[in-house]
Coordinates of C-alpha atoms and ligand atoms in Angstrom, one line a residue:
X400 CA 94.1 62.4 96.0
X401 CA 95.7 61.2 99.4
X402 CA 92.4 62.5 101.9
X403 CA 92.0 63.1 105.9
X404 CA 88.3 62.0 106.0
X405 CA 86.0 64.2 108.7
X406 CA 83.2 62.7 110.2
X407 CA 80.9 65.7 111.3
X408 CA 78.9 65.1 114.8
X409 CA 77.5 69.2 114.3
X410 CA 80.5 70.6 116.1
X411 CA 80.8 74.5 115.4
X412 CA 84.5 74.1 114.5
X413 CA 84.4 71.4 112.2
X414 CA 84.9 73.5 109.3
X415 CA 87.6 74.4 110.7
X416 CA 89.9 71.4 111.1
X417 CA 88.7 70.8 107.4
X418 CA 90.2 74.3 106.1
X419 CA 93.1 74.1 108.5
X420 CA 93.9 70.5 107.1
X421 CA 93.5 71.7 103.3
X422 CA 96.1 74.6 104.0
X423 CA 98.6 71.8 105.2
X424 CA 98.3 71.1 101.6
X425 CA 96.4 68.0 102.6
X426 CA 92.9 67.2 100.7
X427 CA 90.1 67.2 103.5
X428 CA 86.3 66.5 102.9
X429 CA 83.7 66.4 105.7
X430 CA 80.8 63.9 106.0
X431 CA 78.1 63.6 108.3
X432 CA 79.4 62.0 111.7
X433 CA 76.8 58.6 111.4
X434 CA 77.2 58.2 107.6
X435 CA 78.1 54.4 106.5
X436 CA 81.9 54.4 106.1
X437 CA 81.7 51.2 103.4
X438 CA 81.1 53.7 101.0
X439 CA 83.6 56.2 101.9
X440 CA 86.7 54.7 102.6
X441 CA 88.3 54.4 99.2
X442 CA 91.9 53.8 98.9
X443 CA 92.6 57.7 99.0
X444 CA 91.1 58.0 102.4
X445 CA 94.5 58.0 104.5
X446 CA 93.2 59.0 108.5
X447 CA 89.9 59.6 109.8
X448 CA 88.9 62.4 112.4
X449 CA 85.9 63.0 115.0
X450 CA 84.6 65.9 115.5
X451 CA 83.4 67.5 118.5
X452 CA 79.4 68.1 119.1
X453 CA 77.1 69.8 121.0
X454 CA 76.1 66.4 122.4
X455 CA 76.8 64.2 125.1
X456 CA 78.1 60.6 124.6
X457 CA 75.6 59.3 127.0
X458 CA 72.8 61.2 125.7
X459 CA 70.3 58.6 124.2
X460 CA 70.2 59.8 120.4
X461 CA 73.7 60.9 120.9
X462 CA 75.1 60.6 117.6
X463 CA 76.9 57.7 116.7
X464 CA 79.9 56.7 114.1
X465 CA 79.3 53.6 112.1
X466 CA 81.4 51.0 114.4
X467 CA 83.3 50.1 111.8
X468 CA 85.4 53.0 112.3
X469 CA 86.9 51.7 115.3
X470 CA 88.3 48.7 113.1
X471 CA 90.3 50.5 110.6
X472 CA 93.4 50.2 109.1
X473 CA 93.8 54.1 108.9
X474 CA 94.7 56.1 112.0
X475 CA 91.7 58.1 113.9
X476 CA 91.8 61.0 115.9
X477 CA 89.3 61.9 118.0
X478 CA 88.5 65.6 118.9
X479 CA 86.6 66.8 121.9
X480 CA 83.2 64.7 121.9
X481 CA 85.3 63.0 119.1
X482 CA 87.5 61.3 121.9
X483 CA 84.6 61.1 124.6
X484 CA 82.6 58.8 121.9
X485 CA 86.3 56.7 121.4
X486 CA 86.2 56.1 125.3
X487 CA 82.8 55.5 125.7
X488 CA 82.8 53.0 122.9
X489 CA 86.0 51.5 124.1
X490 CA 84.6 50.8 127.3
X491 CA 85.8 53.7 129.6
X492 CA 83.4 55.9 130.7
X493 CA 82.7 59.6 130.3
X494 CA 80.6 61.9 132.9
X495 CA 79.6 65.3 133.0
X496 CA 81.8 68.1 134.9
X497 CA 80.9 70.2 137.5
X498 CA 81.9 73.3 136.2
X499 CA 82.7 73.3 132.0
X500 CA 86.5 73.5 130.9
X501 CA 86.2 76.5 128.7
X502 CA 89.1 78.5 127.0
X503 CA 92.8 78.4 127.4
X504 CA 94.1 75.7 129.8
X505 CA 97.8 74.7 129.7
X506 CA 98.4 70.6 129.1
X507 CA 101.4 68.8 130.6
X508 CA 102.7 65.8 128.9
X509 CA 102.8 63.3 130.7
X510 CA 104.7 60.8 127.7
X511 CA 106.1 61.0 124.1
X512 CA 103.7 60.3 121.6
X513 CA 104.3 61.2 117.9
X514 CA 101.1 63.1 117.6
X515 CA 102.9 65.5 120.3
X516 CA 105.7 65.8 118.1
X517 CA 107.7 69.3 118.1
X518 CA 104.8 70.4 120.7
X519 CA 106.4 71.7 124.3
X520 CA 105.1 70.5 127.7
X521 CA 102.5 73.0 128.8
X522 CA 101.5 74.2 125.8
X523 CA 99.0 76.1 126.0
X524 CA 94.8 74.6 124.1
X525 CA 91.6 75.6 123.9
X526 CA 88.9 73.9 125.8
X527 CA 85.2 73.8 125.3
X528 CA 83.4 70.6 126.7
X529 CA 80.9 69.8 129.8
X530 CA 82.0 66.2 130.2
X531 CA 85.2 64.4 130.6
X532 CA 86.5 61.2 130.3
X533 CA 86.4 59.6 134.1
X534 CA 88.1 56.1 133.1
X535 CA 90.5 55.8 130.3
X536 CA 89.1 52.3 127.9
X537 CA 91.3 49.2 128.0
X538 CA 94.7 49.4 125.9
X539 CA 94.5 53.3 126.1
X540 CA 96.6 55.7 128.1
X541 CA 97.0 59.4 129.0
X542 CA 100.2 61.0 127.1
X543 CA 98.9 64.9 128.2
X544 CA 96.5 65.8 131.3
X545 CA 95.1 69.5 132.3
X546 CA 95.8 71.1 135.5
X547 CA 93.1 69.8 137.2
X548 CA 94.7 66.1 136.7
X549 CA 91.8 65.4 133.5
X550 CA 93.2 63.4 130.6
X551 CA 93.7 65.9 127.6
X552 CA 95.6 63.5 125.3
X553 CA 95.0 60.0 124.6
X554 CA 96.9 57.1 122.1
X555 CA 96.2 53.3 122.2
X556 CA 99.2 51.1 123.3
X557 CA 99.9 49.7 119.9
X558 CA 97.4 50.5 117.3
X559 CA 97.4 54.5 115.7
X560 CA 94.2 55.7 117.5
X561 CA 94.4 59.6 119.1
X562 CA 92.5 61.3 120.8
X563 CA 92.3 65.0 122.0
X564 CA 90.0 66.5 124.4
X565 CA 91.4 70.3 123.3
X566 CA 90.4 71.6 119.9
X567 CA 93.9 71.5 117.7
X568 CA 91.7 73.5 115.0
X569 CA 90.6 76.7 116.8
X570 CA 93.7 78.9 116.3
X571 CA 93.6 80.3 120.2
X572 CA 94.9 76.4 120.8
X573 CA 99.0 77.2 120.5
X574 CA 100.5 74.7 118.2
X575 CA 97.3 73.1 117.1
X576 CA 98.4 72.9 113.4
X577 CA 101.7 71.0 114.4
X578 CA 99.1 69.0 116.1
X579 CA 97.2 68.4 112.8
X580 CA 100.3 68.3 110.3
X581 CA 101.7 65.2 113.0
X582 CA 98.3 63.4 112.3
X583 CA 97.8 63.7 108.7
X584 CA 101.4 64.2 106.9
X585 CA 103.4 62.5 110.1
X586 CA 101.5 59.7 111.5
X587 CA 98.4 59.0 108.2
X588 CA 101.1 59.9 105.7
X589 CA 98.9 61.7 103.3
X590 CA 100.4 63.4 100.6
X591 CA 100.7 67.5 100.0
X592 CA 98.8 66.7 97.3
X593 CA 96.1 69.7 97.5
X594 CA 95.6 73.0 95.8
X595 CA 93.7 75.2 93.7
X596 CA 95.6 74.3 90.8
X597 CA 94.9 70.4 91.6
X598 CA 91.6 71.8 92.1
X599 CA 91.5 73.4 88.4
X600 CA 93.2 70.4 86.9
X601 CA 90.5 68.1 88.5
X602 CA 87.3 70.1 87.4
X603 CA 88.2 71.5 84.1
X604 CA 87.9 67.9 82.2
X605 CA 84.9 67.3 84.4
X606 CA 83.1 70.6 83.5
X607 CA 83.8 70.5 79.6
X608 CA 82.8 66.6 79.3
X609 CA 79.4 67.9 81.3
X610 CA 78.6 70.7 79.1
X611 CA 79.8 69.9 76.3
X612 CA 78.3 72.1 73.2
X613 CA 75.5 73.3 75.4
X614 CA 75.3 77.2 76.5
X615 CA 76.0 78.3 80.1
X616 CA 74.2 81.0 82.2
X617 CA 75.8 82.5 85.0
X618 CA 73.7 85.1 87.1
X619 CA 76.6 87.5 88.3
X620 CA 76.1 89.8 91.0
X621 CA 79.6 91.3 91.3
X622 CA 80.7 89.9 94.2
X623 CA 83.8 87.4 94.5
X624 CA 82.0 84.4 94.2
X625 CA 79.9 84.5 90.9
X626 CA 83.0 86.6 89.5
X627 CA 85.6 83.3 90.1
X628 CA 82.9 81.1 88.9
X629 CA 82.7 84.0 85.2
X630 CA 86.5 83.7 85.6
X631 CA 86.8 79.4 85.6
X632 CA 84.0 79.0 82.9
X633 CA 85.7 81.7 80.8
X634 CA 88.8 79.8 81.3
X635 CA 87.6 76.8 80.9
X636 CA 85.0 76.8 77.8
X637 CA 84.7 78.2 74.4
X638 CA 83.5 82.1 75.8
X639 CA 81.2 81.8 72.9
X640 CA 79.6 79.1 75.0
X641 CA 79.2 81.6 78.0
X642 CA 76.4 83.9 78.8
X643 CA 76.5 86.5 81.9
X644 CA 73.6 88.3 82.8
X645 CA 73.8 91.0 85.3
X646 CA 71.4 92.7 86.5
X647 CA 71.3 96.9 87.8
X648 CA 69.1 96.6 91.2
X649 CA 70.1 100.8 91.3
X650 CA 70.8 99.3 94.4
X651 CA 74.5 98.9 94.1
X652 CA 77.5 100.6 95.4
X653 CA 78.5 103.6 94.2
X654 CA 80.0 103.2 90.2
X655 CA 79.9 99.4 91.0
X656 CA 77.6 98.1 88.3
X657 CA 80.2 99.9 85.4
X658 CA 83.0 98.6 87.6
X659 CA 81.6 94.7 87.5
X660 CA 80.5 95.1 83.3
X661 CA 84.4 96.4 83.0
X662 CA 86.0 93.3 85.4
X663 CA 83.9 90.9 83.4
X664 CA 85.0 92.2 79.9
X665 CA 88.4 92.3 81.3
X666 CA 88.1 88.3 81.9
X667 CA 86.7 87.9 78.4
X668 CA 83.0 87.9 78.2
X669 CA 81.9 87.9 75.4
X670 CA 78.0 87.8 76.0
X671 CA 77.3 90.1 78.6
X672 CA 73.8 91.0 79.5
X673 CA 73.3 93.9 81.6
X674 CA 70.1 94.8 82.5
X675 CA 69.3 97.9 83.9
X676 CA 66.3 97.4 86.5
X677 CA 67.0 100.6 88.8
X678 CA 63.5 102.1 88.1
X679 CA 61.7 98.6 88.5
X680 CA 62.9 98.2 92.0
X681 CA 62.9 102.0 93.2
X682 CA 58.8 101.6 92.1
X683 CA 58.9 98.6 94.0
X684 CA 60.3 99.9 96.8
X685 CA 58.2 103.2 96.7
X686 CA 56.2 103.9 100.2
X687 CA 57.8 100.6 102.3
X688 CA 59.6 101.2 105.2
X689 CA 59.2 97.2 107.1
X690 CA 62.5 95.4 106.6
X691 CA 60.7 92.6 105.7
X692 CA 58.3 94.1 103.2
X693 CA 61.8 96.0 101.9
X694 CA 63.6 92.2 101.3
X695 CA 60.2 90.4 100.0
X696 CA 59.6 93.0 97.6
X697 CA 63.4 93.1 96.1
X698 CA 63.8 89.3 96.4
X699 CA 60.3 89.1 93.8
X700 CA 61.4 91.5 91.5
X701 CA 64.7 90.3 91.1
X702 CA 63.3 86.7 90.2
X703 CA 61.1 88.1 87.5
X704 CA 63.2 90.4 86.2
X705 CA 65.8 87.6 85.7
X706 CA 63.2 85.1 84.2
X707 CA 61.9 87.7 82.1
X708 CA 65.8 88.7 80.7
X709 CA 66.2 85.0 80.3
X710 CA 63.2 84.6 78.4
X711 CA 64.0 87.3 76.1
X712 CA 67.4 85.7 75.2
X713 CA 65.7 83.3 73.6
X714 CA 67.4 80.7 75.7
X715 CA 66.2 76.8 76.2
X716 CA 68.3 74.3 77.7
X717 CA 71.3 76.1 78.8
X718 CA 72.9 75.1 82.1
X719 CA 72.7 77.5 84.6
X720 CA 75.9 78.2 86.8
X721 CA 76.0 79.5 90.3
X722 CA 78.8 80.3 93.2
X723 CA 77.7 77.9 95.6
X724 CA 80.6 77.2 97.9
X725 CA 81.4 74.2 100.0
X726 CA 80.1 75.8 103.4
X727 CA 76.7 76.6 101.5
X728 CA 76.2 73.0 100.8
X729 CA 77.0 72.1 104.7
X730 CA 74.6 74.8 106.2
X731 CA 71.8 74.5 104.1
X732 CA 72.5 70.9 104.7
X733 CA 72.2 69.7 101.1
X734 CA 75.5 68.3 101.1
X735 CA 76.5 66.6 104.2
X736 CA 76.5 67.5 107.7
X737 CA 72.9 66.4 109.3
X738 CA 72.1 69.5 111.3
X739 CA 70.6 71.1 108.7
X740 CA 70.9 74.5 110.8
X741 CA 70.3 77.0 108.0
X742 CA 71.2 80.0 109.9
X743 CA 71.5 82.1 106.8
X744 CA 68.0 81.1 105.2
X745 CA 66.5 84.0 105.4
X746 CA 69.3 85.5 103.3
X747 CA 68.6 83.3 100.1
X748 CA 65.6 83.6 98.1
X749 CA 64.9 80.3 97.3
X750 CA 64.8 81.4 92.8
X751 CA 62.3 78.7 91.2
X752 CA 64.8 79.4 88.5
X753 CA 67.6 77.5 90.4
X754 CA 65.4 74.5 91.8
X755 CA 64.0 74.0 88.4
X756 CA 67.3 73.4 86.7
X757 CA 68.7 71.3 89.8
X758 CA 66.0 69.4 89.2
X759 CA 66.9 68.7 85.1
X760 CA 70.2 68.3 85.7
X761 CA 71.1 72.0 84.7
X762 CA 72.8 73.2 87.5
X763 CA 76.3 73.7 87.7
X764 CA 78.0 74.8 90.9
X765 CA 81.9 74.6 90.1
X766 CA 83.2 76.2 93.6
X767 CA 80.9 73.9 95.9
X768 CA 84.1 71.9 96.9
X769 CA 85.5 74.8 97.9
X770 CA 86.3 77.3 100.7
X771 CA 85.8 81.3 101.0
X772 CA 89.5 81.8 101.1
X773 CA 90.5 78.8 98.4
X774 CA 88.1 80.5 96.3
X775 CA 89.6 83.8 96.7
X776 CA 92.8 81.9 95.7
X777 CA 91.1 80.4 92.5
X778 CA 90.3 83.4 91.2
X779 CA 94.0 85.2 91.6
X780 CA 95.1 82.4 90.2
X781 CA 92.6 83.1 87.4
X782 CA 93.9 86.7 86.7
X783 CA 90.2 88.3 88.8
X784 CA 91.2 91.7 89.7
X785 CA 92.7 92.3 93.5
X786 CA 89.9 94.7 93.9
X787 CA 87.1 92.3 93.6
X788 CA 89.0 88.8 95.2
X789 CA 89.5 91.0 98.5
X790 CA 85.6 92.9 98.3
X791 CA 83.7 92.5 101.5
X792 CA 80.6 90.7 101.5
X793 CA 77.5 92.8 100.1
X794 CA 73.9 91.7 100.9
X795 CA 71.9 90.5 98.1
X796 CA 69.5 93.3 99.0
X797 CA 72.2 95.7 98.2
X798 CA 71.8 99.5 100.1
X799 CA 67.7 99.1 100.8
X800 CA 68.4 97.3 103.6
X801 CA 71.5 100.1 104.4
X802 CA 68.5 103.0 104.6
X803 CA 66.1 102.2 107.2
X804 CA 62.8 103.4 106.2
X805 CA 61.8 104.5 102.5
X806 CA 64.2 103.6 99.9
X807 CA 64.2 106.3 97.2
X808 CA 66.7 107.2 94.4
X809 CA 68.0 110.6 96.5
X810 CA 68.1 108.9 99.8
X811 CA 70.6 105.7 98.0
X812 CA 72.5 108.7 95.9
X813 CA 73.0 110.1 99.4
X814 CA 74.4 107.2 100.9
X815 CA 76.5 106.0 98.1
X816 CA 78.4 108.9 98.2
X817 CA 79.6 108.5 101.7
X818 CA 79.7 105.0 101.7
X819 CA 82.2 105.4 98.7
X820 CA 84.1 108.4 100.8
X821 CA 84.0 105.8 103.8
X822 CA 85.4 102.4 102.2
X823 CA 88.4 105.0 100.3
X824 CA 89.2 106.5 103.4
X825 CA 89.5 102.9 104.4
X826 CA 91.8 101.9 101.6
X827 CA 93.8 104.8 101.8
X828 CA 94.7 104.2 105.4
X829 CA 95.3 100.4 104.7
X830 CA 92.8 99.4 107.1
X831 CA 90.2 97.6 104.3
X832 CA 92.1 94.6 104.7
X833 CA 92.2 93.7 108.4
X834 CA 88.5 94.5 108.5
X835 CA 86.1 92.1 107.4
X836 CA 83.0 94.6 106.4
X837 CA 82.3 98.0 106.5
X838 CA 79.6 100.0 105.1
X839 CA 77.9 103.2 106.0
X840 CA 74.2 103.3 107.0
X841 CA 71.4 106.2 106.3
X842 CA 69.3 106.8 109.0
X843 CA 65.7 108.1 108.8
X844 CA 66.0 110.4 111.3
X845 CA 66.9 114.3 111.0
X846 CA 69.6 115.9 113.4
X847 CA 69.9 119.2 113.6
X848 CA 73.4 121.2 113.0
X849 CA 74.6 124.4 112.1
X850 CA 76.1 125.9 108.6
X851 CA 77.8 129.3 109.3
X852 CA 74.5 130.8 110.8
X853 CA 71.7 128.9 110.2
X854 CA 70.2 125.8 111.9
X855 CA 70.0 123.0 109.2
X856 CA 68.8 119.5 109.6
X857 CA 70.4 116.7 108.2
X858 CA 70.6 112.5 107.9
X859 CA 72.5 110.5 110.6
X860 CA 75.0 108.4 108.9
X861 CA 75.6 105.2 111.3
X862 CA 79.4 103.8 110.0
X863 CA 79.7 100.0 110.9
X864 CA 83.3 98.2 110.8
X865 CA 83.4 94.8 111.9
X866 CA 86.0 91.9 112.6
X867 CA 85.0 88.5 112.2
X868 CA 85.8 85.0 110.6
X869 CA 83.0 83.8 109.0
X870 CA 80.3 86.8 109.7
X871 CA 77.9 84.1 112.1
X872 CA 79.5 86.1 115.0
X873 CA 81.5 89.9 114.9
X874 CA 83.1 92.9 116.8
X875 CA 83.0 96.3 115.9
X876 CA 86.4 97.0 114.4
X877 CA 88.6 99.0 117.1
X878 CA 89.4 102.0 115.0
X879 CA 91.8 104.6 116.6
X880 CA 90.2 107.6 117.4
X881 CA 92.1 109.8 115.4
X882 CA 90.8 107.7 112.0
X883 CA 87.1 107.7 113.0
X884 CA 87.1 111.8 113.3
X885 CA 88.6 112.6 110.5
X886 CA 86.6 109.9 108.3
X887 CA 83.2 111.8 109.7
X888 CA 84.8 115.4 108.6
X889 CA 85.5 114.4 105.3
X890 CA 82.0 112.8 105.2
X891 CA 80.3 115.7 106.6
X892 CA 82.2 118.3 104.9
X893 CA 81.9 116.7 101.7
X894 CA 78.0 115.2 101.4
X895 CA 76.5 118.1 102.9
X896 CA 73.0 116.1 103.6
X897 CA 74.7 114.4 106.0
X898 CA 74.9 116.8 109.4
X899 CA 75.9 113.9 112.1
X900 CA 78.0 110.7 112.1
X901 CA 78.0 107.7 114.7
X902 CA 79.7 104.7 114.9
X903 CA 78.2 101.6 115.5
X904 CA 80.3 99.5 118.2
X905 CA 77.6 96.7 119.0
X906 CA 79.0 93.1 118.5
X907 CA 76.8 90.4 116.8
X908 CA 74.9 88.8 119.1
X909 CA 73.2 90.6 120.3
X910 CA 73.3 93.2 117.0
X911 CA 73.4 91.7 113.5
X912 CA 75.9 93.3 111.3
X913 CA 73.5 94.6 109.0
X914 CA 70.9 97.4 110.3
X915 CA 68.2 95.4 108.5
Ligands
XMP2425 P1 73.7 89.8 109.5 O1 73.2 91.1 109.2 O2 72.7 88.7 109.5 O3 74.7 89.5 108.2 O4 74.6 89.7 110.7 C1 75.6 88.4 108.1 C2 76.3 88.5 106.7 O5 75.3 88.3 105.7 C3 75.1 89.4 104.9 N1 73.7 89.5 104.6 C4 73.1 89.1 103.4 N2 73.7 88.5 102.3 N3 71.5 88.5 101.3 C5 72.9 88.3 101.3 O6 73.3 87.7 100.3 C6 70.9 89.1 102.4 O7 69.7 89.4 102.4 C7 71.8 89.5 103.5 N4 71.6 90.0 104.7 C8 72.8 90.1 105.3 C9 75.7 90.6 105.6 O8 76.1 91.6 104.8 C10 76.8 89.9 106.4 O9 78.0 89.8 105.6

């Protein structure tokens, strides 16, 4: 498949001109930025880009690009630090700014140049870099400066090497995918050649000639990711080859355990193993108010209660299936990218089940080339239920770390009932959709109210809403007045423990989205 190969110097958009290139319809993979091209640059590799970095060019361990990506027959675009490292390697020179470009700044164009193609003088990009390039390198020239004169856009005289000192990928930068579609269909020619369903006609005779006759396990939690992966093995295999095992924290949403034993039936399960926990973890839970305690204690239980289901199936060998996606890979560094910055560690408990079968060969991960939102994709395309492809995230911790202090059966009954009031309000105004989590949160703390006459004392119920792309940074969702007040009366008329409702409005940093 025709490919626009990334070369990833630890820039926090690179992800992003990845996805923004596969929804061109052009396949996109990302590598780290100093890998050894030989090994890489197969006949399907049609343009390379450069990302941008936290680094600076003349920084001693700078990163670096194998040189031999200066002498390619492919066109390169350079983005940010991407075209600093072109310039610097080309013999220009690049030097810190004063004050750092950051944000919108309009770029006038200066030339034609067919990476500017369809794009109108003083278009308006997004800039975020501390140096600039002070003198252009031999055989290259300026097609689009900034305000203040600095060279925004650069080509070589004759051969197809780009560069940008904007980021095309960041969708603040106006026209930035015209920018992208003139580098990879336009100017590298690669082929619309990417989809899900190339996706699904690639890995289907890959997974059956892996498994073969063997048995797969596939730990599903409910949420979109392990659900897609039930759906493509389903889809995929015999079912009588696949095994689901699910199992009841008691610390799910409210009806969602039935819901998730009914969406998997629905995609033809045929070996479902529910496992109802609930009074394992509540005893686990019983007494602990730390956070931390709270996670360790869940994250435990759930490992043995998974080893000990496994072990009573009675099963030996099986491969064992999970939803890692393709940003998983890149963050935990495991797959590519060097900066192993595992910012969501302390989410994943590292299961001694997992590493043991990565380690005989076991593991399958079926999504790990793809993207939240191709994945999403996937499993419409696989007949998952709207309801579950369009489910905000849930943490793996479930509603203990949604009631801060002791965990018990009637404080999660509590708060399931007006989280469920909360997310239906939410549906039934349409506003589920353009937020991208909302939950409700039980505070340990008693308010006090009045009913007719009497004084009574009940929970604060925190509501969070947040907006955000990839839930590393958020806002608090801007809800209109009128929808916040009448979401707390319904709460408060109708889960009378609950005498007092707040909204949360804190953006992450410096607030998490979670309480916990
Ligand atoms: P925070 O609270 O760190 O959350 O801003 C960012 C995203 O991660 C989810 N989250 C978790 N997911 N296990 C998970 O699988 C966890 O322990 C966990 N803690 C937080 C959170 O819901 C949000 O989407």
């Amino acid at each position: 498949m025709d490919t626009i190969l990334i070369l990833d110097f630890g820039s926090q958009t690179t992800q992003l001109i990845c996805r923004r290139i596969r929804d061109l319809g052009v396949y996109s993979r990302v590598i780290p930025g100093d890998a050894p091209l030989a090994g890489e640059l197969g006949e399907e590799v049609r343009g390379v880009i450069l990302s941008g970095s936290p680094a600076s060019v003349y920084e001693p361990d700078a990163p670096r690009p194998d040189p031999a990506v200066w002498g390619m027959e492919v066109p390169v675009l350079g983005i940010c630090y991407g075209v600093q490292r072109l310039a610097q390697d080309h013999g220009g020179e690049v030097a810190s700014l004063e004050r750092k470009e950051y944000g919108r700044a309009a770029v006038r164009l200066t030339e034609p140049c067919d990476l500017l193609e369809g794009v109108p003088d003083g278009f308006i990009s997004w800039m975020s870099h501390g140096d600039t390039i002070l003198r252009l390198p031999e055989g290259f020239r300026a097609v689009g400066v900034t305000e203040n004169g600095l060279p925004a856009v650069l080509r070589h005289d004759s051969r197809k090497v780009y560069g940008l000192q904007f980021h095309p990928e960041v969708t603040h930068c106006e026209h930035g995918e015209r920018i992208l579609e003139n580098f990879a269909v336009r100017i590298c020619g690669a082929r619309r050649q990417w989809s899900v369903e190339a996706y699904l006609r690639e890995i289907t005779p890959a997974l059956r000639a892996q498994v073969g006759g063997s048995t797969v396990l596939l730990l599903a939690s409910g949420g979109v990711d392990s659900t897609v992966v039930a759906a493509l093995l389903l889809a995929v295999l015999p079912p009588e080859q696949v095994h689901l095992l699910y199992v009841d924290t008691g610390l799910m949403r409210k009806g969602e355990s039935r819901e998730v034993g009914q969406a998997l039936r629905q995609l033809g399960a045929r070996h479902l193993h529910e496992v109802d926990a609930s009074r394992e973890f509540f005893e686990a839970l019983r007494g602990v108010d730390d956070p931390e305690e709270k996670r360790r204690r869940i994250g435990d239980l759930f490992i043995r209660v998974q080893e000990s289901s496994i072990a009573a199936a009675g099963f030996s060998n099986e491969y064992l299936a999970q939803g890692t996606l393709y940003t998983d890979l890149i963050e935990s560094g495991k797959g590519v990218g060097r900066k192993a910055e595992v910012i969501k560690s302390h989410h994943n408990v590292r299961s001694p089940l997992v590493e043991r079968k990565r380690e005989q060969g076991l593991l399958l991960e079926p999504l790990s080339g793809l993207y939240k939102d191709e994945v999403r994709r996937l499993g419409r395309h696989l007949g998952v239920h709207e309801e579950t492809v369009d489910r905000h995230p849930f943490p793996g911790p479930g509603l203990a770390v949604r009631i801060l202090g002791e965990v018990t059966p009637e404080n999660v009954r509590v708060l399931r009932e007006a989280d469920a009031l909360y997310l239906s309000e939410l549906k039934a105004r349409g506003l589920y959709g353009e937020i991208w989590q909302a939950f409700a949160v039980l505070l340990p703390v008693r308010s006090v109210g009045v009913a007719g006459d009497v004084r009574r004392y009940g929970f604060v119920l925190a509501l969070r809403a947040v907006v955000s792309r990839d839930g590393m940074t958020a806002d608090a969702y801007p809800f209109q007045a009128a929808d916040l007040l009448e979401i707390s009366a319904k709460i408060t008329n109708r889960v009378p423990e609950i005498g007092r409702v707040v909204y949360d409005v804190s953006s992450k940093p410096p607030a998490t989205i979670e309480w916990e």
